Structures are given as structure tokens and as C-alpha cells.
């Protein structure tokens, strides 16, 4: 292919480049064998003339569709032609009858639609643009016309588009050979739909391709005599089994695993799958998804394709069950067992996956574990069970996964073949071969070895075909030719597959020896092929070897050659899966007869693959081959990128360069006569004069030039390699001479033209310059006159301005000097007056200081004298007190015990009196309610009797309607629970009374009598409530009967149909949240009764829809108010929302509804977090507001009747007192409540509404108690610390106790104040009613009073003057807090501290012995009474102050 003629300056050539492989340029200098070339990129290079290739300067920019038409058929010419066509969007190019397809990496639907197939149908080869449809059409026409089977070989590296090209070929063949109409699935449909099924289980993402076929495929499409598809068969070769267990970054496993993990939820749950990141066989790489691919949609499409190819739904489930089992197998990890070199599942997760895999395989879990962790060795005498270590067990697990997946893939292929069916009467076939291209990676294993062997075999077949085509071309043109030698790769094939000394034979031999390793196998190769020219040993490796293939050198690593070559199934795995309960799994592993297994020879993957490859080549040899070479333009898998070096390497690996070399060995340049004459006619112009015979003209032209070795065919001129370049060189010389003459004439013409233009321009410039000079002189004269005038005016202006500035400066200086003199005089007078005042004050201070010193000295002397007298008096008193000390101590102890018992007895009496009062009030209320109910019952009974008699007379013909028992079980259960609560309360009271009886025997009889009375009152309360509820139920039943009888009497017609549901009253429109009064509905019943009423079917449907809508509304309400929705203008939004919804739904008037139960349950769940005071305050505000609204809007049924009004009893419950507080306190919140009451409408409430009000009141008290108890818990730990002063020096406490108590209280009292402030701010922020806030703080202050007072009584050391001062200062802080909180929130809290205030006041009194008992009990401590003596005794004994 190298030019044999010398190059001249100006010739266009191709030179090698390290970046883009080949770069074009022009020769600028020739130095013997070296030439200097100026490249189009701008750089200049010096190369050997023998290494430069001529460039066809007249080649079309868009390239040629058949590269045999190129003037120069060499590597750079072919590469440039492909690039030019790729840039123009033309991805297909012919090289003779070989189609080269460049992957565009984008969708081109317009190239493959039915319209395009119709265009190529019957078109001659080369008539239309290159296309796979043209190759398929040629094969189909040859088969039909000549009766010869055809084959189409598609090859290329991964990502070049082999699979897509195969699909296009099969589509066109199905289009040509398909039937017009057929029942069910046609053969062509099954053949086409087999592609997505095989891609799902045989394709995966690799480094070079997102959908790489990891197996070879040969599809035989059979045709009948009429050219219709009658059958098909698919053969697969060398599935990459190791990918199931080993995936490298950034590749993926087979598509089916990811499809199954993205399947619909029911399938994922069925197979117990999840995210692919959780499976070991999938998470070895971080690539889980493909761009633009939805695995879920692909899973559904694969299922549909399985249906088309004849795989049933049961078989599909079994297939994906096996795939899921393989994923679970991969997650089984092993750890060391108890025995030596044994293994067991690592953890619970591994046991789960083991159990799941056994369930999916439908085999025994224990047997599956044993097959992975043990091996059974059978000898002549015995059977030995061998344990496997964790690493061997993991290898056993992977071996099982690989053999199961391989058997599954083979079963799918066999199923597709059996479903499609083969035609035994078929005479012709077209085979489409989609097989892997030449591969060379950093790590090349057994798979790459077999793939490259396949490509070597196919390359030999391709070379022979190309050589045959060359010979046919020469014979067709009837030229003289001799045998053309081409490089044969038979030596490489002998190196690999020759017996007995080939690599495969040595590999099989090594596999049969159990002690063979990859190192021994490599050493055997080194010894056998050390002198082979195609075999090399790498220098830095001990087990690798290199083979020189036709496409380049490839180094193989032998580490896994022996394991991957072994084609056997572990006996334990075979026995386990053949015994599976699943027929599909057992069918994958049919039982093997013992005799056949013993008599069978060793079988290997390499030998079996070599046999399959030989059968494939025999099939191809019996057919007429057609070739499609797929090329990947770049490794980025992106469109519009063409990498020259990558494409050139693929052309070499695909044999295209070898085909070109074969062509160049003969006559590579072939030009039709007309083109040859048009291009080279200028070399001999006399030949063309008066001659019309192009053949004769070509002969004379070549004779004149003097070329030797060319051939003249029928239609073309055949030139040897280099002759085209020689002709171009001579043509270039003639064109160069002609160009020189043309340039000379053109230059003279251009010079004369430029001179004339220059002369005219000079004249114009001179005239313009003269005019410009005159204008400049005139302009200078004008500027001089103007400047003189400007200077005169400017000098006058500057003189005037200087005079004005001088005058103003003089005036300013005079003013400043006069002002400064006046200020100095004023400053002197002020200093003199200030000095006189300072002197007088200083003299006064000195005289006063002398007087104070004299006074303090006199007082100190007096105090010292009085102290001396006092100490003498104290010594006398101590001497007298020693004699009576023992008697005084015993007396104090007895008085303390008596006072304590007396106080406790009074407290117990007060509690019992309060309880008796509460019980008496409750009994009175219940008795009054019972009397009311009895009166109502009597009146209703009389009215019912009269209406019953009237209804009987009016409804004699009406059929009897069955009564429905209306028993409210929910109410019954609630009453039972309340009864149990009362019993529990009684039992607790009994326990307290028993404890009290032991301490206070004198009050035993009185306590028993009161306890009996309380029990009798409680039983009466329960009985009265039960009777009242029964009367209410009977009353409601009678009202419902009366309504039914009235309706029957009015209708006077037989009942047609009984509706299933009670009618739901139509809710009228609302205005501002209140019901509109309608005159037409005044006589209708407002309550829903449990009696079935008459209705039609449409009414029943309407009621059901209303019920469903009501349930949805209730759920929406609960979801809304459960959240903290805040307040609006001081009103809780949740409470008003609930109230308006209940009012809107008429829930207060319904006899049966579950709305209140849902609300009560919601409130109960909301207050479970009892420690959060903010949350509790929020719900206390909402529940109290809602209860207040219910209290004002609900009235009991029959309250507007004839019962006489009685004076309301004073409220005993918390909410009753709260309501009274609302009426009395004029706060802003109460004004808002009054505004709310102004718009509240009165509603006649039924029993559920009244019960809801009682339950809501109970929740208000509960929340109130929780907040109060939380505050008490926080204060209890601080109160014990507040009773005793801090431990400072005794003298300092005695001398400065008052100042400490007033000015700096302890941090414990400050913590109490902080807790009170926090709670108060929380309650204010949540707009809790002030009545409740007063009650909380009143009870809290009462608790503080009791705790501090009891601590003083029980702790003797605390009854001192210093502790009294300390507690008094803390009480002053509490008093200040009450004043700041105001009476609206603090209420009477300060009054609750009366006991501790008086006790502390007594402790801090000086000279207590001078105060009489009457003064203490009446004036100082009226509430403490006798306990003050105990305090006084304790204080006098513990304090040294008094």
C-alpha cells in the first residue's frame, strides 16, 4: 500500500500522528528519502517518504458509499472516508459486499421503519445507500433465486451495535418471509420476541457497552419453497457463567436480576427480594441502574415476550423463582464451625437467606446446607464425609449458583426452540450470527481465550471469502491474473486447538489431574511452545502467556483457567436439586445413571466449545456468507464523537484492513473508463482528439505514460499498488505548470489595476489635504481672537473675587477676636465663683466628720458597758436553768407529740366534713333528678296510652312492624366502669380509715358510722343513676313508637319495602356557623331513632353516601384538631372548630352517634404526655372553652316542659366554680367569653351529648390536676431546702440576718419564683381561663403553706431566729410575685400562706417572754393557735438570740 513513486513539492499525503493516528498535509520540501510535510493542524513534521501515503485531493467531502471506489485504498483513506460519512450522519459504508456499520449511539427511527424496508425490497445491491436491509435482501434473493442457503455474520467489539444490527436483519427477514395473516403467534413473531428474552438473561452492562451480549448466538431461520418462514432454531455459545458470582466496577450482572428486584410489589414479596444493593452478587459494583432504562418496564416487557415465545405463566414463575434463589444463595456467608476445617452459616441473616433459597428451590434446608458445607467421597470400601472450610464453602456456593444459572439459560433456549419449532421439510435457511468480537483487557481469562479463538476461526473464514471475491471480480472482468498470497492464521489455530499438543488439549490434560494447578499448567505451556513464533512468555510473570493474534498480542492470566474449563456438576448439588419438589428445578438437573456417569469420559468447556465452533464453521461453509462489521466510534458511548485510533484498531481486529491488504496484493485501484479518461486525459491531450472509444483512449494514454503491469478489463482499468500515485504525480506536475502561467497573467492584470486605482486615490488625497490646511489656518486665527477676549474677562473676574475674599476675611477676624476676649472674661468669673463654693463645702464636711467620730465613740462605749452587764445577767440565768433543764426537755417532748396528734385529728375531721357535704349535695341533686324523671315518665306514659289507643283504631289494616330492641350497650359499659371506679374509691377510703383507726382509737366509732353512710349514699347514687337511665331509654322507645304509629296512621297504605338504614336528616345551610330557622321543618322529628323506617332503594343509597361522607368529615375534623392550630383573638381555634362542626352536624340532637366517642378518644391520646406543661395548657384551654360552650348551649331534653323551676344548687364541680368565676371576673378573656355567649344558640341535647359533656368535664379536671401536680413535683424538692438558712458563719448570720433576708434571698426561693413565672407565662400564652389559673396557684400556695409549716414543726433545728428571717425573706418574694401577677391570676394565693406567715412572724419576735398568751392567739397568731407554744419552746431552746 505504500507509494513506490517519488513525491514532489505540493503533493498531498497522509502521515502518522500519535494523537489522531493519521493526519493530512502537503509536501513543502523533499530531501532524498525524507520529506517535510506541513500538516493541516499547523505543525510541520519530517518523515520518511516510504511512511507517507498519497491523499486523493479530488475525493468528495462527504465520502463514497463503497470504499472500493477510493482512488487510494489504504488505512488513512478508509479511516477518512468513514469519518466523513459519520460526520454527515451516514453510518453505513460498503467495502465491496462487506457492510461497515458505525454505532451512532442515538435513535434513528427513520432509517428502520416499514417504508424503508419497502424501498430496499428487491433493489439491486449498491443501488441505494448502504444499509443492513440491503445485505438481508441480497441474502434472501440469492436464497430464492439460486436455492443456496445464506448466512450473515455480524461481528464487532462490545458496544459496536452487533445486537441491534442482528435485530434489524431479523426484522427484515421476518418482513420478507412473514405470513400476511395467521392465527395465534406466528414463527416470525416468536423469533423477534426471543431477542428481549435472551437479552434479559444473557446480556449485561460492561465497561464498553450498556447492553453487551455475554454469549454467542446463531439464529437459523428456515424458509419453505415459497420463501415463507417455516421454522427457526437458536444456538448459543459460551455463556459467561462467572459473571453470576463476580462483577467488577463499573459493570453489572445480568439484566434479569435487576429486573426482578424492580418488579411489582407482589412479585418482590413473593420472592422475598428488596433493593439490589442488599445482595452480594449485585453490590460488588456500584452500578445498579442504566441511563434511560426502567427495569420495572423491562421486566413487564420480558414477561410479555415470554408469553409470545411460548413460555407459560407457571414456567415464568418458576424461572424467576430460580433467579431469586440464586440471589439469596449469594447472601449466604460462612464462618468456622466447631470442628476443624468445618463451616456453618455465619449469622441469622445467612440462615434466613439459606432458608429462603431452600424454599424457592423447594428442597430441604438441611440438605442444602450440607451440600454447601460438606463433600461425600465414595471409595471402594466406605463413604467419607469431608467438611469444607468457609472459603471452600463459599466456592461451593458460587459453583452451585453458576451451574443453576447456566442450566436455566440452556433451558430457556431449548424452550424457545421447541416452541418456535423447526421445519423438517425446509430446503433453505438464512443464518444470522451475532457473536462477540475480539477482546483484549488488562485481565484476560478463559472467556477471552475462547472468544479470541472464535474470532481467529471466523477471520480465517473471512479471509478466504475476501480472496474468493477478488478472484471472482478478476474473472468477471476477464483480465489476466496470477495467485495472490495472503497471510493465513492457521498457525495460531494449530497452536490453540491442534491435538494432541494444542493449548486446549494441554488444558484438558491438566484438568484431569487433581493436583494440577494453574502454575503447573503454565509451566507445561512454556516447555511445549517455547520456540513457537506466536507464543510468548511475559518477563515479569510466572503463570501468564501471550498469543500473537491477527488483531494484536493478548496476554492471558491462567489463575482461573482450570476451574472455568471443568464442565461438571457437584454430586451433592445434582442429588439435591434433582430431588426438588419443584418439577421445573428437578427438570434442570435430571438424574444421571450411575453406569453412564462412570463410563463417560472427561468433558471440558474448551473441548465442547471447540466442537460447537467446528459445527458452526461447517454450517457457515455450507452457506453463502455475508459480512457486517460493527464499529464503535468512541468509548464514551456518546453521539457525534469519532476517535480515529479506536476505530482504526477495530478495523484491524475486524479484518477490514486484512481485506484491504488482500485487495492491494492484486489490483487495488479500479477506475471505470470514463472516470479514468476524465481524470488523466490531460497527460496526453492528443489521445482525445477525434476519438470516441474510451477503451482505446485509456490504452493509448497508459502507453504514452509508460506504466507496466496494469490490466484493461471490460468496464474498468485495473492498476497495481502505487501506479495511481505515479499518475497523480505527473498530473500534479502538469497542473503546476499550468497554474504558474495562469498566476503570471493574473498577477500582471492585478498590478495594472492596482496602479490605476492608486493614481486616482493620490489625486483625491492631495485636493483634500490642501482644503484641510486652509481650514486649519482660518481656525487658528479665530481661536487667537477668542483667547484674547477670554483672558481679559478672566483677569477682571479674578481681581474682583480677590477683593471680596480679602474684605470678608478682615470682618471675620475682627469678630473672632472680640468674641474670644468676651469668653475669656466669662470663664474667669465662673472659676472664681466655683472656688468659693468648694471652699465652703469642704469646711462643712470636715466639721461634720469630726462630730460623727465623737458620736460613734460614745455609742461604742455605751454598748460595751451594757454588754458587760448583760453577760453577768446571762450567767445568773444559766445557773438557774441547769436545775430545771431535764424537766423542761421532757415537758417539751410531750407537748410536741400532743400538738401533732391534735393537729392531725383536726385535719381529718375537716376532710370528713368536706366529704359529707359533697355527698349530701350529690344525693340532693340525684334525688331531684329522679323526681323530675318520674314526673316526666308519668306524663309520657299517660300521653303514650292515649296515643296508642288512637293509633290502634286508625291503623287496624296496617301490618305489624317488628320492634327493635334499643339497648345502649356502650352506655351500659360506661356505667359499669363508673361503678367500678366508685368501688375502687370506696376501697381506698377504707384503707385510709383503717390506718387512721390504729392511730386514733377514740374516733373509730364515728369513722365507721360515716363510712357506712357514705357507702349507702354511693349505692343509692348508683341505683338512682341506673333507674334514671332506664327511664330515659323507655321514654325514647315510647317516643319512637308514637312517631311510627303517627306516620302509619297518616300514610294508610301497606309497607312496600323497609330501608336498611335509618334516615339521616338533611342538614340545612349554615350562616356564620349557626342553623337557619326553617318553618317547614318545625314538625319533623329532630332525633334519629333506632326503629327502621319506610324508604325506597334510592333513599337507602343516599343515606349510605351521607353516612360515608359523615365519617370522612369526622376523620378530617380529628386530623385537623389533633395538630396545634393555635389561637385566634384569644380564642382556641380547635375548641370553636369542634363546637361549630358538632352544631353543624346536629350531633347534640342525635340519640346515637360515635362523634363524641372519637373526640374523647382523641383528647385521651393527646394528653398522654403528662410532663409537658405547654401541651397540657394548650389542651386545658381547648377543653375548658369547649365545655363552657356546651354548658351554655346544651339543655336537657324536656327542660322546657312543665316541670317547676327550682333554685339552682351551688356548683360543686371544678367547672361549675369556673363558670361562676366567669360571671364574676371582669377580665379580657371573660369579655371574649361573653361575646361568644352572645352568639351561642340553645340546643335540646340528647343523652350522648350530655354524657360527652360529663366526660369532657372529667378531662378538664384531669388536665387541671396534672398541671397542678407537675408544679408541686417541681416545688417539693425546693421547699425542703427553703426552710433552713444557708450554712454561713454563725456570727455573720446573727448580725446581718435581716439584711440577708431582705436584700439577697437564696437561689432556692428564686427557683420557686422562676417555676411560678414559667407556668404563669405558659398558661397566659395558651389563654387558659383566669379562674383555672387562680385555682392552680391557690392550691399550690396552700401546698407550700402546709409543707413549710410541717417542716417547722417536725424539724427542731429550723425553729431559730435566723431561719425565721430567711423564710420571711422568701415569703416576701412570694408576696412580690403575687402583686406582680395581679389578682386576676394570683387570686387569694397570698392568703393561703397565713399559717407559715404567722409562724415565721412569731419566730422573729424579740423578747417573746414579754408577750402574753392572749396577745399571741388573738393578735399575732390567730390561725396558728396552740402550735405557737411549741414554736416558742423550740425557738427559745435552739436560738441564742432571745
Short mmCIF file of C-alpha atoms in Angstrom, two decimals, residues 1341 1345 1349 1389-1400 1420-1424:
data_model
loop_
_atom_site.label_atom_id
_atom_site.label_comp_id
_atom_site.label_asym_id
_atom_site.label_seq_id
_atom_site.Cartn_x
_atom_site.Cartn_y
_atom_site.Cartn_z
CA UNK A 1341 -49.67 28.12 97.70
CA UNK A 1345 -48.02 26.62 103.35
CA UNK A 1349 -45.38 24.75 108.39
CA UNK A 1389 -52.93 32.73 96.87
CA UNK A 1390 -51.19 35.02 99.39
CA UNK A 1391 -53.90 34.35 101.95
CA UNK A 1392 -53.19 30.59 101.75
CA UNK A 1393 -49.80 31.23 103.42
CA UNK A 1394 -51.35 32.55 106.62
CA UNK A 1395 -50.12 29.71 108.85
CA UNK A 1396 -46.48 29.88 107.82
CA UNK A 1397 -46.56 33.70 107.77
CA UNK A 1398 -47.78 33.89 111.36
CA UNK A 1399 -45.38 31.12 112.47
CA UNK A 1400 -42.42 32.90 110.91
CA UNK A 1420 -50.16 37.86 116.46
CA UNK A 1421 -51.13 34.28 115.55
CA UNK A 1422 -54.92 33.88 115.44
CA UNK A 1423 -54.75 30.92 112.99
CA UNK A 1424 -51.83 29.01 114.48
#
